[in-house]
């Protein structure tokens, strides 16, 4: 049985993620009380369901702290993925302004005071902080709904037990990814953007890859990153982590970082050594436009 638990900051895309899972054939429940999670799983499993997704938010209060314990129980006999969706305050404020929706924690408190939107967001971050540490974090600040939907669908294809290694390209000009555990900077590598024939292409295009492969430092950096992952991945596994996100950045997130992540993904996903046997390897291009987003080959 495969179970997805979607949580995170309001306005970061939980509804989009849940709809994507519903389209993928999952039985979905939104805004589920934590106390009902185990019973729901047992009931649906008894009825023959193999794929379950639930969304839980901060309105569940202190009961949210029980989720790690419940997940540990469920993981004994099932595949469980905890997904934490996040976004910058700037992005969240813009979204709430555009949709004119009220934040779920901005209602009056016990002392009858009214919370401002930014106060509600900060309170929610505080309430959910313990969950984010043990989840696969996805920063949706610069993501289109269609991109988030595809990221979630990609996750449904990698539900086997073991640590999930997510390789993420990004552009420094759009900010560091909030979900990255490690970050590598490729801005020291010659930029294909300044080659007129390559400017309109991306790191998914062979012409850009060929240009970068001619740069000795690009290959050296690729080998160094792979060596770092190979040496330190066992330490992260032993620490009990379920997810590790490696960010690879260049200036705009279009050329160098995209090509590097593709290289790293192919190297890691095709690695048949004992180290990678129980590793679920995924990739994501955060800032790459949909027109350029192709699968590595």
PDB file of C-alpha atoms in Angstrom:
ATOM      1  CA  UNK A   1       0.000   0.000   0.000  1.00  0.00           C
ATOM      2  CA  UNK A   2       1.198   3.498  -0.896  1.00  0.00           C
ATOM      3  CA  UNK A   3       0.281   6.449   1.348  1.00  0.00           C
ATOM      4  CA  UNK A   4       0.957  10.147   0.742  1.00  0.00           C
ATOM      5  CA  UNK A   5       0.505  12.645   3.562  1.00  0.00           C
ATOM      6  CA  UNK A   6       0.428  16.219   2.256  1.00  0.00           C
ATOM      7  CA  UNK A   7       1.014  19.080   4.649  1.00  0.00           C
ATOM      8  CA  UNK A   8       2.693  22.467   4.629  1.00  0.00           C
ATOM      9  CA  UNK A   9       2.043  26.184   4.647  1.00  0.00           C
ATOM     10  CA  UNK A  10      -1.389  27.401   3.530  1.00  0.00           C
ATOM     11  CA  UNK A  11      -1.217  28.795   0.019  1.00  0.00           C
ATOM     12  CA  UNK A  12       1.746  26.626  -0.976  1.00  0.00           C
ATOM     13  CA  UNK A  13      -0.257  24.221  -3.150  1.00  0.00           C
ATOM     14  CA  UNK A  14      -1.719  21.421  -1.015  1.00  0.00           C
ATOM     15  CA  UNK A  15      -4.951  21.403  -3.032  1.00  0.00           C
ATOM     16  CA  UNK A  16      -2.998  21.155  -6.301  1.00  0.00           C
ATOM     17  CA  UNK A  17      -0.943  18.265  -4.906  1.00  0.00           C
ATOM     18  CA  UNK A  18      -4.008  16.408  -3.673  1.00  0.00           C
ATOM     19  CA  UNK A  19      -5.810  16.821  -7.007  1.00  0.00           C
ATOM     20  CA  UNK A  20      -2.735  15.452  -8.799  1.00  0.00           C
ATOM     21  CA  UNK A  21      -2.775  12.375  -6.571  1.00  0.00           C
ATOM     22  CA  UNK A  22      -6.501  11.954  -7.161  1.00  0.00           C
ATOM     23  CA  UNK A  23      -5.851  12.024 -10.911  1.00  0.00           C
ATOM     24  CA  UNK A  24      -3.186   9.359 -10.365  1.00  0.00           C
ATOM     25  CA  UNK A  25      -5.806   7.039  -8.865  1.00  0.00           C
ATOM     26  CA  UNK A  26      -5.307   7.727  -5.157  1.00  0.00           C
ATOM     27  CA  UNK A  27      -8.226   7.769  -2.704  1.00  0.00           C
ATOM     28  CA  UNK A  28      -7.935  11.313  -1.343  1.00  0.00           C
ATOM     29  CA  UNK A  29      -9.176  12.965   1.856  1.00  0.00           C
ATOM     30  CA  UNK A  30      -8.682  16.675   2.497  1.00  0.00           C
ATOM     31  CA  UNK A  31      -8.296  18.309   5.920  1.00  0.00           C
ATOM     32  CA  UNK A  32      -8.272  15.001   7.796  1.00  0.00           C
ATOM     33  CA  UNK A  33      -8.145  15.079  11.628  1.00  0.00           C
ATOM     34  CA  UNK A  34      -4.885  13.431  12.693  1.00  0.00           C
ATOM     35  CA  UNK A  35      -6.708  11.185  15.164  1.00  0.00           C
ATOM     36  CA  UNK A  36      -8.551   9.524  12.277  1.00  0.00           C
ATOM     37  CA  UNK A  37      -5.507   8.792  10.096  1.00  0.00           C
ATOM     38  CA  UNK A  38      -4.789   5.245  11.292  1.00  0.00           C
ATOM     39  CA  UNK A  39      -8.468   4.257  11.225  1.00  0.00           C
ATOM     40  CA  UNK A  40      -8.854   5.696   7.713  1.00  0.00           C
ATOM     41  CA  UNK A  41      -5.901   3.689   6.432  1.00  0.00           C
ATOM     42  CA  UNK A  42      -7.187   0.471   8.007  1.00  0.00           C
ATOM     43  CA  UNK A  43     -10.694   1.018   6.641  1.00  0.00           C
ATOM     44  CA  UNK A  44      -9.570   1.817   3.103  1.00  0.00           C
ATOM     45  CA  UNK A  45      -7.078  -1.050   3.079  1.00  0.00           C
ATOM     46  CA  UNK A  46      -9.810  -3.464   4.182  1.00  0.00           C
ATOM     47  CA  UNK A  47     -11.984  -2.224   1.326  1.00  0.00           C
ATOM     48  CA  UNK A  48      -9.198  -3.011  -1.137  1.00  0.00           C
ATOM     49  CA  UNK A  49      -7.601   0.410  -1.616  1.00  0.00           C
ATOM     50  CA  UNK A  50      -3.892   0.334  -2.485  1.00  0.00           C
ATOM     51  CA  UNK A  51      -3.259   4.083  -2.849  1.00  0.00           C
ATOM     52  CA  UNK A  52      -4.249   6.686  -0.236  1.00  0.00           C
ATOM     53  CA  UNK A  53      -3.525  10.420   0.022  1.00  0.00           C
ATOM     54  CA  UNK A  54      -4.530  12.774   2.828  1.00  0.00           C
ATOM     55  CA  UNK A  55      -3.987  16.489   3.373  1.00  0.00           C
ATOM     56  CA  UNK A  56      -3.489  17.810   6.907  1.00  0.00           C
ATOM     57  CA  UNK A  57      -3.035  21.456   7.902  1.00  0.00           C
ATOM     58  CA  UNK A  58      -2.195  23.518  10.992  1.00  0.00           C
ATOM     59  CA  UNK A  59      -5.817  23.819  12.068  1.00  0.00           C
ATOM     60  CA  UNK A  60      -5.364  20.424  13.675  1.00  0.00           C
ATOM     61  CA  UNK A  61      -3.303  22.151  16.388  1.00  0.00           C
ATOM     62  CA  UNK A  62      -1.213  20.104  18.788  1.00  0.00           C
ATOM     63  CA  UNK A  63      -2.437  16.806  17.303  1.00  0.00           C
ATOM     64  CA  UNK A  64      -0.086  17.464  14.368  1.00  0.00           C
ATOM     65  CA  UNK A  65       2.809  16.561  16.656  1.00  0.00           C
ATOM     66  CA  UNK A  66       1.467  12.986  16.678  1.00  0.00           C
ATOM     67  CA  UNK A  67       2.048  12.521  12.922  1.00  0.00           C
ATOM     68  CA  UNK A  68       5.697  11.272  13.122  1.00  0.00           C
ATOM     69  CA  UNK A  69       4.637   8.560  15.597  1.00  0.00           C
ATOM     70  CA  UNK A  70       1.691   7.530  13.419  1.00  0.00           C
ATOM     71  CA  UNK A  71       3.895   7.453  10.305  1.00  0.00           C
ATOM     72  CA  UNK A  72       6.399   5.209  12.101  1.00  0.00           C
ATOM     73  CA  UNK A  73       3.589   2.730  12.821  1.00  0.00           C
ATOM     74  CA  UNK A  74       2.222   2.858   9.283  1.00  0.00           C
ATOM     75  CA  UNK A  75       5.680   2.400   7.736  1.00  0.00           C
ATOM     76  CA  UNK A  76       6.045  -1.052   9.298  1.00  0.00           C
ATOM     77  CA  UNK A  77       3.836  -2.564   6.611  1.00  0.00           C
ATOM     78  CA  UNK A  78       3.293   0.220   4.063  1.00  0.00           C
ATOM     79  CA  UNK A  79       5.088   2.803   1.937  1.00  0.00           C
ATOM     80  CA  UNK A  80       4.500   6.257   3.459  1.00  0.00           C
ATOM     81  CA  UNK A  81       5.607   9.581   1.963  1.00  0.00           C
ATOM     82  CA  UNK A  82       5.330  12.796   4.001  1.00  0.00           C
ATOM     83  CA  UNK A  83       5.360  15.818   1.677  1.00  0.00           C
ATOM     84  CA  UNK A  84       5.802  19.333   3.095  1.00  0.00           C
ATOM     85  CA  UNK A  85       4.917  22.167   0.712  1.00  0.00           C
ATOM     86  CA  UNK A  86       6.499  25.531   1.426  1.00  0.00           C
ATOM     87  CA  UNK A  87       6.869  28.979  -0.123  1.00  0.00           C
ATOM     88  CA  UNK A  88       8.392  32.335   0.781  1.00  0.00           C
ATOM     89  CA  UNK A  89       6.312  34.874   2.663  1.00  0.00           C
ATOM     90  CA  UNK A  90       6.470  37.136  -0.384  1.00  0.00           C
ATOM     91  CA  UNK A  91       4.972  34.447  -2.626  1.00  0.00           C
ATOM     92  CA  UNK A  92       2.298  33.545  -0.074  1.00  0.00           C
ATOM     93  CA  UNK A  93       1.249  37.167   0.460  1.00  0.00           C
ATOM     94  CA  UNK A  94       0.910  37.611  -3.290  1.00  0.00           C
ATOM     95  CA  UNK A  95      -1.201  34.467  -3.653  1.00  0.00           C
ATOM     96  CA  UNK A  96      -3.562  35.374  -0.829  1.00  0.00           C
ATOM     97  CA  UNK A  97      -3.906  38.851  -2.292  1.00  0.00           C
ATOM     98  CA  UNK A  98      -4.732  37.488  -5.739  1.00  0.00           C
ATOM     99  CA  UNK A  99      -7.239  34.886  -4.533  1.00  0.00           C
ATOM    100  CA  UNK A 100      -8.715  37.127  -1.782  1.00  0.00           C
ATOM    101  CA  UNK A 101      -8.898  34.079   0.466  1.00  0.00           C
ATOM    102  CA  UNK A 102      -8.582  34.209   4.239  1.00  0.00           C
ATOM    103  CA  UNK A 103      -5.692  32.366   5.880  1.00  0.00           C
ATOM    104  CA  UNK A 104      -7.104  29.511   8.026  1.00  0.00           C
ATOM    105  CA  UNK A 105      -5.289  30.805  11.122  1.00  0.00           C
ATOM    106  CA  UNK A 106      -6.236  34.468  10.691  1.00  0.00           C
ATOM    107  CA  UNK A 107      -9.589  34.013  12.430  1.00  0.00           C
ATOM    108  CA  UNK A 108     -10.039  35.426  15.890  1.00  0.00           C
ATOM    109  CA  UNK A 109      -7.988  33.785  18.631  1.00  0.00           C
ATOM    110  CA  UNK A 110      -8.999  32.788  22.121  1.00  0.00           C
ATOM    111  CA  UNK A 111      -8.182  36.305  23.294  1.00  0.00           C
ATOM    112  CA  UNK A 112     -10.518  37.627  20.525  1.00  0.00           C
ATOM    113  CA  UNK A 113      -7.658  39.402  18.754  1.00  0.00           C
ATOM    114  CA  UNK A 114      -7.499  39.345  14.966  1.00  0.00           C
ATOM    115  CA  UNK A 115      -4.287  38.051  13.396  1.00  0.00           C
ATOM    116  CA  UNK A 116      -2.785  39.803  10.395  1.00  0.00           C
ATOM    117  CA  UNK A 117      -1.960  37.645   7.374  1.00  0.00           C
ATOM    118  CA  UNK A 118       1.791  37.737   7.990  1.00  0.00           C
ATOM    119  CA  UNK A 119       1.263  36.860  11.678  1.00  0.00           C
ATOM    120  CA  UNK A 120      -0.906  33.902  10.671  1.00  0.00           C
ATOM    121  CA  UNK A 121       1.752  32.649   8.234  1.00  0.00           C
ATOM    122  CA  UNK A 122       4.480  32.967  10.870  1.00  0.00           C
ATOM    123  CA  UNK A 123       2.327  31.131  13.431  1.00  0.00           C
ATOM    124  CA  UNK A 124       1.664  28.343  10.951  1.00  0.00           C
ATOM    125  CA  UNK A 125       5.395  27.957  10.234  1.00  0.00           C
ATOM    126  CA  UNK A 126       6.028  27.624  13.955  1.00  0.00           C
ATOM    127  CA  UNK A 127       3.264  25.038  14.416  1.00  0.00           C
ATOM    128  CA  UNK A 128       4.483  22.905  11.509  1.00  0.00           C
ATOM    129  CA  UNK A 129       8.250  23.254  12.020  1.00  0.00           C
ATOM    130  CA  UNK A 130       8.705  19.800  13.542  1.00  0.00           C
ATOM    131  CA  UNK A 131       6.994  18.155  10.560  1.00  0.00           C
ATOM    132  CA  UNK A 132       9.123  19.861   7.925  1.00  0.00           C
ATOM    133  CA  UNK A 133      12.300  18.353   9.377  1.00  0.00           C
ATOM    134  CA  UNK A 134      11.214  14.787   8.544  1.00  0.00           C
ATOM    135  CA  UNK A 135       9.465  15.396   5.226  1.00  0.00           C
ATOM    136  CA  UNK A 136      10.322  15.806   1.589  1.00  0.00           C
ATOM    137  CA  UNK A 137      10.155  19.590   1.301  1.00  0.00           C
ATOM    138  CA  UNK A 138       9.012  21.191  -1.949  1.00  0.00           C
ATOM    139  CA  UNK A 139       9.467  24.928  -2.387  1.00  0.00           C
ATOM    140  CA  UNK A 140       6.652  26.181  -4.630  1.00  0.00           C
ATOM    141  CA  UNK A 141       7.566  29.894  -4.485  1.00  0.00           C
ATOM    142  CA  UNK A 142       8.387  30.092  -8.191  1.00  0.00           C
ATOM    143  CA  UNK A 143       6.444  27.056  -9.378  1.00  0.00           C
ATOM    144  CA  UNK A 144       3.452  26.981 -11.696  1.00  0.00           C
ATOM    145  CA  UNK A 145       0.563  24.746 -10.651  1.00  0.00           C
ATOM    146  CA  UNK A 146       1.323  22.530 -13.646  1.00  0.00           C
ATOM    147  CA  UNK A 147       4.937  22.094 -12.490  1.00  0.00           C
ATOM    148  CA  UNK A 148       3.902  21.163  -8.951  1.00  0.00           C
ATOM    149  CA  UNK A 149       1.366  18.707 -10.342  1.00  0.00           C
ATOM    150  CA  UNK A 150       4.078  17.008 -12.420  1.00  0.00           C
ATOM    151  CA  UNK A 151       6.490  16.864  -9.466  1.00  0.00           C
ATOM    152  CA  UNK A 152       3.842  15.091  -7.394  1.00  0.00           C
ATOM    153  CA  UNK A 153       3.057  12.655 -10.209  1.00  0.00           C
ATOM    154  CA  UNK A 154       6.781  11.877 -10.499  1.00  0.00           C
ATOM    155  CA  UNK A 155       6.826  10.987  -6.801  1.00  0.00           C
ATOM    156  CA  UNK A 156       4.070   8.412  -7.271  1.00  0.00           C
ATOM    157  CA  UNK A 157       6.450   6.443  -9.480  1.00  0.00           C
ATOM    158  CA  UNK A 158       9.048   6.188  -6.681  1.00  0.00           C
ATOM    159  CA  UNK A 159       7.275   4.799  -3.623  1.00  0.00           C
ATOM    160  CA  UNK A 160       9.624   1.973  -2.669  1.00  0.00           C
ATOM    161  CA  UNK A 161      11.187   2.112   0.837  1.00  0.00           C
ATOM    162  CA  UNK A 162      14.502   3.884   1.294  1.00  0.00           C
ATOM    163  CA  UNK A 163      15.982   7.356   1.252  1.00  0.00           C
ATOM    164  CA  UNK A 164      14.766   9.685  -1.514  1.00  0.00           C
ATOM    165  CA  UNK A 165      17.544  11.720  -3.133  1.00  0.00           C
ATOM    166  CA  UNK A 166      16.154  14.779  -4.910  1.00  0.00           C
ATOM    167  CA  UNK A 167      18.487  16.659  -7.279  1.00  0.00           C
ATOM    168  CA  UNK A 168      17.185  20.186  -7.918  1.00  0.00           C
ATOM    169  CA  UNK A 169      18.457  22.813 -10.353  1.00  0.00           C
ATOM    170  CA  UNK A 170      17.725  26.472  -9.630  1.00  0.00           C
ATOM    171  CA  UNK A 171      18.774  30.035 -10.421  1.00  0.00           C
ATOM    172  CA  UNK A 172      20.386  32.161  -7.732  1.00  0.00           C
ATOM    173  CA  UNK A 173      18.632  35.251  -9.119  1.00  0.00           C
ATOM    174  CA  UNK A 174      15.319  33.713  -7.964  1.00  0.00           C
ATOM    175  CA  UNK A 175      16.674  32.869  -4.510  1.00  0.00           C
ATOM    176  CA  UNK A 176      17.917  29.745  -2.791  1.00  0.00           C
ATOM    177  CA  UNK A 177      15.462  26.824  -2.703  1.00  0.00           C
ATOM    178  CA  UNK A 178      13.998  26.576   0.778  1.00  0.00           C
ATOM    179  CA  UNK A 179      13.861  22.796   0.525  1.00  0.00           C
ATOM    180  CA  UNK A 180      17.585  22.229  -0.192  1.00  0.00           C
ATOM    181  CA  UNK A 181      19.711  20.421   2.401  1.00  0.00           C
ATOM    182  CA  UNK A 182      22.921  20.908   0.378  1.00  0.00           C
ATOM    183  CA  UNK A 183      23.716  23.546  -2.253  1.00  0.00           C
ATOM    184  CA  UNK A 184      26.406  23.568  -4.945  1.00  0.00           C
ATOM    185  CA  UNK A 185      27.247  26.754  -6.869  1.00  0.00           C
ATOM    186  CA  UNK A 186      28.031  26.451 -10.595  1.00  0.00           C
ATOM    187  CA  UNK A 187      28.457  30.152 -11.302  1.00  0.00           C
ATOM    188  CA  UNK A 188      32.229  29.623 -11.598  1.00  0.00           C
ATOM    189  CA  UNK A 189      31.640  27.666 -14.828  1.00  0.00           C
ATOM    190  CA  UNK A 190      31.559  29.596 -18.170  1.00  0.00           C
ATOM    191  CA  UNK A 191      27.973  30.610 -18.905  1.00  0.00           C
ATOM    192  CA  UNK A 192      26.382  29.368 -22.178  1.00  0.00           C
ATOM    193  CA  UNK A 193      24.011  32.335 -21.967  1.00  0.00           C
ATOM    194  CA  UNK A 194      26.766  34.543 -23.368  1.00  0.00           C
ATOM    195  CA  UNK A 195      27.036  32.374 -26.471  1.00  0.00           C
ATOM    196  CA  UNK A 196      24.530  33.855 -28.921  1.00  0.00           C
ATOM    197  CA  UNK A 197      23.625  30.488 -30.446  1.00  0.00           C
ATOM    198  CA  UNK A 198      23.006  28.924 -27.023  1.00  0.00           C
ATOM    199  CA  UNK A 199      21.215  31.739 -25.186  1.00  0.00           C
ATOM    200  CA  UNK A 200      17.701  30.646 -26.189  1.00  0.00           C
ATOM    201  CA  UNK A 201      18.411  26.983 -25.345  1.00  0.00           C
ATOM    202  CA  UNK A 202      18.613  25.202 -21.991  1.00  0.00           C
ATOM    203  CA  UNK A 203      20.722  22.579 -20.268  1.00  0.00           C
ATOM    204  CA  UNK A 204      18.379  19.971 -21.736  1.00  0.00           C
ATOM    205  CA  UNK A 205      19.616  20.739 -25.248  1.00  0.00           C
ATOM    206  CA  UNK A 206      22.579  18.796 -26.635  1.00  0.00           C
ATOM    207  CA  UNK A 207      24.289  21.955 -27.959  1.00  0.00           C
ATOM    208  CA  UNK A 208      24.506  23.340 -24.422  1.00  0.00           C
ATOM    209  CA  UNK A 209      25.677  19.995 -23.043  1.00  0.00           C
ATOM    210  CA  UNK A 210      28.408  19.826 -25.687  1.00  0.00           C
ATOM    211  CA  UNK A 211      29.564  23.341 -24.796  1.00  0.00           C
ATOM    212  CA  UNK A 212      29.737  22.513 -21.091  1.00  0.00           C
ATOM    213  CA  UNK A 213      31.490  19.204 -21.680  1.00  0.00           C
ATOM    214  CA  UNK A 214      34.318  21.177 -23.290  1.00  0.00           C
ATOM    215  CA  UNK A 215      34.831  23.047 -19.995  1.00  0.00           C
ATOM    216  CA  UNK A 216      37.293  21.041 -17.850  1.00  0.00           C
ATOM    217  CA  UNK A 217      35.920  22.527 -14.636  1.00  0.00           C
ATOM    218  CA  UNK A 218      32.396  21.355 -15.428  1.00  0.00           C
ATOM    219  CA  UNK A 219      33.459  17.696 -15.491  1.00  0.00           C
ATOM    220  CA  UNK A 220      35.716  18.174 -12.447  1.00  0.00           C
ATOM    221  CA  UNK A 221      32.860  19.722 -10.473  1.00  0.00           C
ATOM    222  CA  UNK A 222      30.511  16.930 -11.547  1.00  0.00           C
ATOM    223  CA  UNK A 223      32.945  14.330 -10.273  1.00  0.00           C
ATOM    224  CA  UNK A 224      33.432  16.249  -7.019  1.00  0.00           C
ATOM    225  CA  UNK A 225      29.678  16.460  -6.381  1.00  0.00           C
ATOM    226  CA  UNK A 226      29.248  12.753  -7.118  1.00  0.00           C
ATOM    227  CA  UNK A 227      32.124  11.950  -4.771  1.00  0.00           C
ATOM    228  CA  UNK A 228      30.553  14.107  -2.053  1.00  0.00           C
ATOM    229  CA  UNK A 229      27.206  12.327  -2.468  1.00  0.00           C
ATOM    230  CA  UNK A 230      28.897   8.911  -2.465  1.00  0.00           C
ATOM    231  CA  UNK A 231      30.885   9.680   0.689  1.00  0.00           C
ATOM    232  CA  UNK A 232      28.152  11.345   2.719  1.00  0.00           C
ATOM    233  CA  UNK A 233      24.945   9.609   1.626  1.00  0.00           C
ATOM    234  CA  UNK A 234      25.541   6.680   4.025  1.00  0.00           C
ATOM    235  CA  UNK A 235      25.830   9.161   6.912  1.00  0.00           C
ATOM    236  CA  UNK A 236      22.465  10.712   6.038  1.00  0.00           C
ATOM    237  CA  UNK A 237      20.930   7.240   5.762  1.00  0.00           C
ATOM    238  CA  UNK A 238      22.265   6.205   9.166  1.00  0.00           C
ATOM    239  CA  UNK A 239      20.842   9.380  10.715  1.00  0.00           C
ATOM    240  CA  UNK A 240      17.368   8.077   9.867  1.00  0.00           C
ATOM    241  CA  UNK A 241      16.535  10.628   7.187  1.00  0.00           C
ATOM    242  CA  UNK A 242      13.943   9.744   4.570  1.00  0.00           C
ATOM    243  CA  UNK A 243      14.794  12.601   2.184  1.00  0.00           C
ATOM    244  CA  UNK A 244      17.861  14.499   1.030  1.00  0.00           C
ATOM    245  CA  UNK A 245      17.565  17.429  -1.380  1.00  0.00           C
ATOM    246  CA  UNK A 246      20.696  18.562  -3.221  1.00  0.00           C
ATOM    247  CA  UNK A 247      20.401  21.990  -4.842  1.00  0.00           C
ATOM    248  CA  UNK A 248      22.581  22.840  -7.847  1.00  0.00           C
ATOM    249  CA  UNK A 249      22.476  26.501  -8.833  1.00  0.00           C
ATOM    250  CA  UNK A 250      23.661  28.819 -11.569  1.00  0.00           C
ATOM    251  CA  UNK A 251      22.657  32.397 -12.340  1.00  0.00           C
ATOM    252  CA  UNK A 252      19.284  31.854 -14.000  1.00  0.00           C
ATOM    253  CA  UNK A 253      18.645  28.157 -13.573  1.00  0.00           C
ATOM    254  CA  UNK A 254      18.426  27.543 -17.322  1.00  0.00           C
ATOM    255  CA  UNK A 255      21.759  26.187 -18.586  1.00  0.00           C
ATOM    256  CA  UNK A 256      24.582  25.055 -16.294  1.00  0.00           C
ATOM    257  CA  UNK A 257      22.560  23.828 -13.312  1.00  0.00           C
ATOM    258  CA  UNK A 258      20.050  22.014 -15.542  1.00  0.00           C
ATOM    259  CA  UNK A 259      22.784  20.160 -17.436  1.00  0.00           C
ATOM    260  CA  UNK A 260      24.569  19.286 -14.197  1.00  0.00           C
ATOM    261  CA  UNK A 261      21.443  17.919 -12.509  1.00  0.00           C
ATOM    262  CA  UNK A 262      20.719  15.799 -15.575  1.00  0.00           C
ATOM    263  CA  UNK A 263      24.268  14.407 -15.447  1.00  0.00           C
ATOM    264  CA  UNK A 264      24.002  13.697 -11.710  1.00  0.00           C
ATOM    265  CA  UNK A 265      20.555  12.102 -12.020  1.00  0.00           C
ATOM    266  CA  UNK A 266      21.676   9.715 -14.750  1.00  0.00           C
ATOM    267  CA  UNK A 267      24.822   8.809 -12.813  1.00  0.00           C
ATOM    268  CA  UNK A 268      22.945   8.156  -9.553  1.00  0.00           C
ATOM    269  CA  UNK A 269      19.846   6.467 -10.991  1.00  0.00           C
ATOM    270  CA  UNK A 270      21.917   4.040 -13.079  1.00  0.00           C
ATOM    271  CA  UNK A 271      24.369   3.281 -10.260  1.00  0.00           C
ATOM    272  CA  UNK A 272      23.958  -0.374  -9.284  1.00  0.00           C
ATOM    273  CA  UNK A 273      26.308  -0.401  -6.288  1.00  0.00           C
ATOM    274  CA  UNK A 274      25.016  -1.388  -2.841  1.00  0.00           C
ATOM    275  CA  UNK A 275      24.934   2.280  -1.804  1.00  0.00           C
ATOM    276  CA  UNK A 276      22.257   3.178  -4.352  1.00  0.00           C
ATOM    277  CA  UNK A 277      20.179  -0.022  -4.255  1.00  0.00           C
ATOM    278  CA  UNK A 278      17.725   1.455  -1.738  1.00  0.00           C
ATOM    279  CA  UNK A 279      17.910   5.050  -2.971  1.00  0.00           C
ATOM    280  CA  UNK A 280      14.977   6.632  -4.808  1.00  0.00           C
ATOM    281  CA  UNK A 281      16.586   9.189  -7.105  1.00  0.00           C
ATOM    282  CA  UNK A 282      14.479  12.075  -8.472  1.00  0.00           C
ATOM    283  CA  UNK A 283      15.250  15.340 -10.235  1.00  0.00           C
ATOM    284  CA  UNK A 284      13.525  18.699 -10.557  1.00  0.00           C
ATOM    285  CA  UNK A 285      14.296  21.864 -12.533  1.00  0.00           C
ATOM    286  CA  UNK A 286      12.824  24.609 -10.389  1.00  0.00           C
ATOM    287  CA  UNK A 287      13.274  27.612 -12.649  1.00  0.00           C
ATOM    288  CA  UNK A 288      13.247  26.021 -16.076  1.00  0.00           C
ATOM    289  CA  UNK A 289      10.338  27.098 -18.242  1.00  0.00           C
ATOM    290  CA  UNK A 290       7.873  24.412 -19.325  1.00  0.00           C
ATOM    291  CA  UNK A 291       8.940  24.821 -22.956  1.00  0.00           C
ATOM    292  CA  UNK A 292      12.457  23.608 -22.094  1.00  0.00           C
ATOM    293  CA  UNK A 293      11.537  20.919 -19.555  1.00  0.00           C
ATOM    294  CA  UNK A 294      12.478  17.558 -21.049  1.00  0.00           C
ATOM    295  CA  UNK A 295      13.528  14.289 -19.477  1.00  0.00           C
ATOM    296  CA  UNK A 296      17.276  13.590 -19.118  1.00  0.00           C
ATOM    297  CA  UNK A 297      18.575  11.123 -21.685  1.00  0.00           C
TER     298      UNK A 297
END
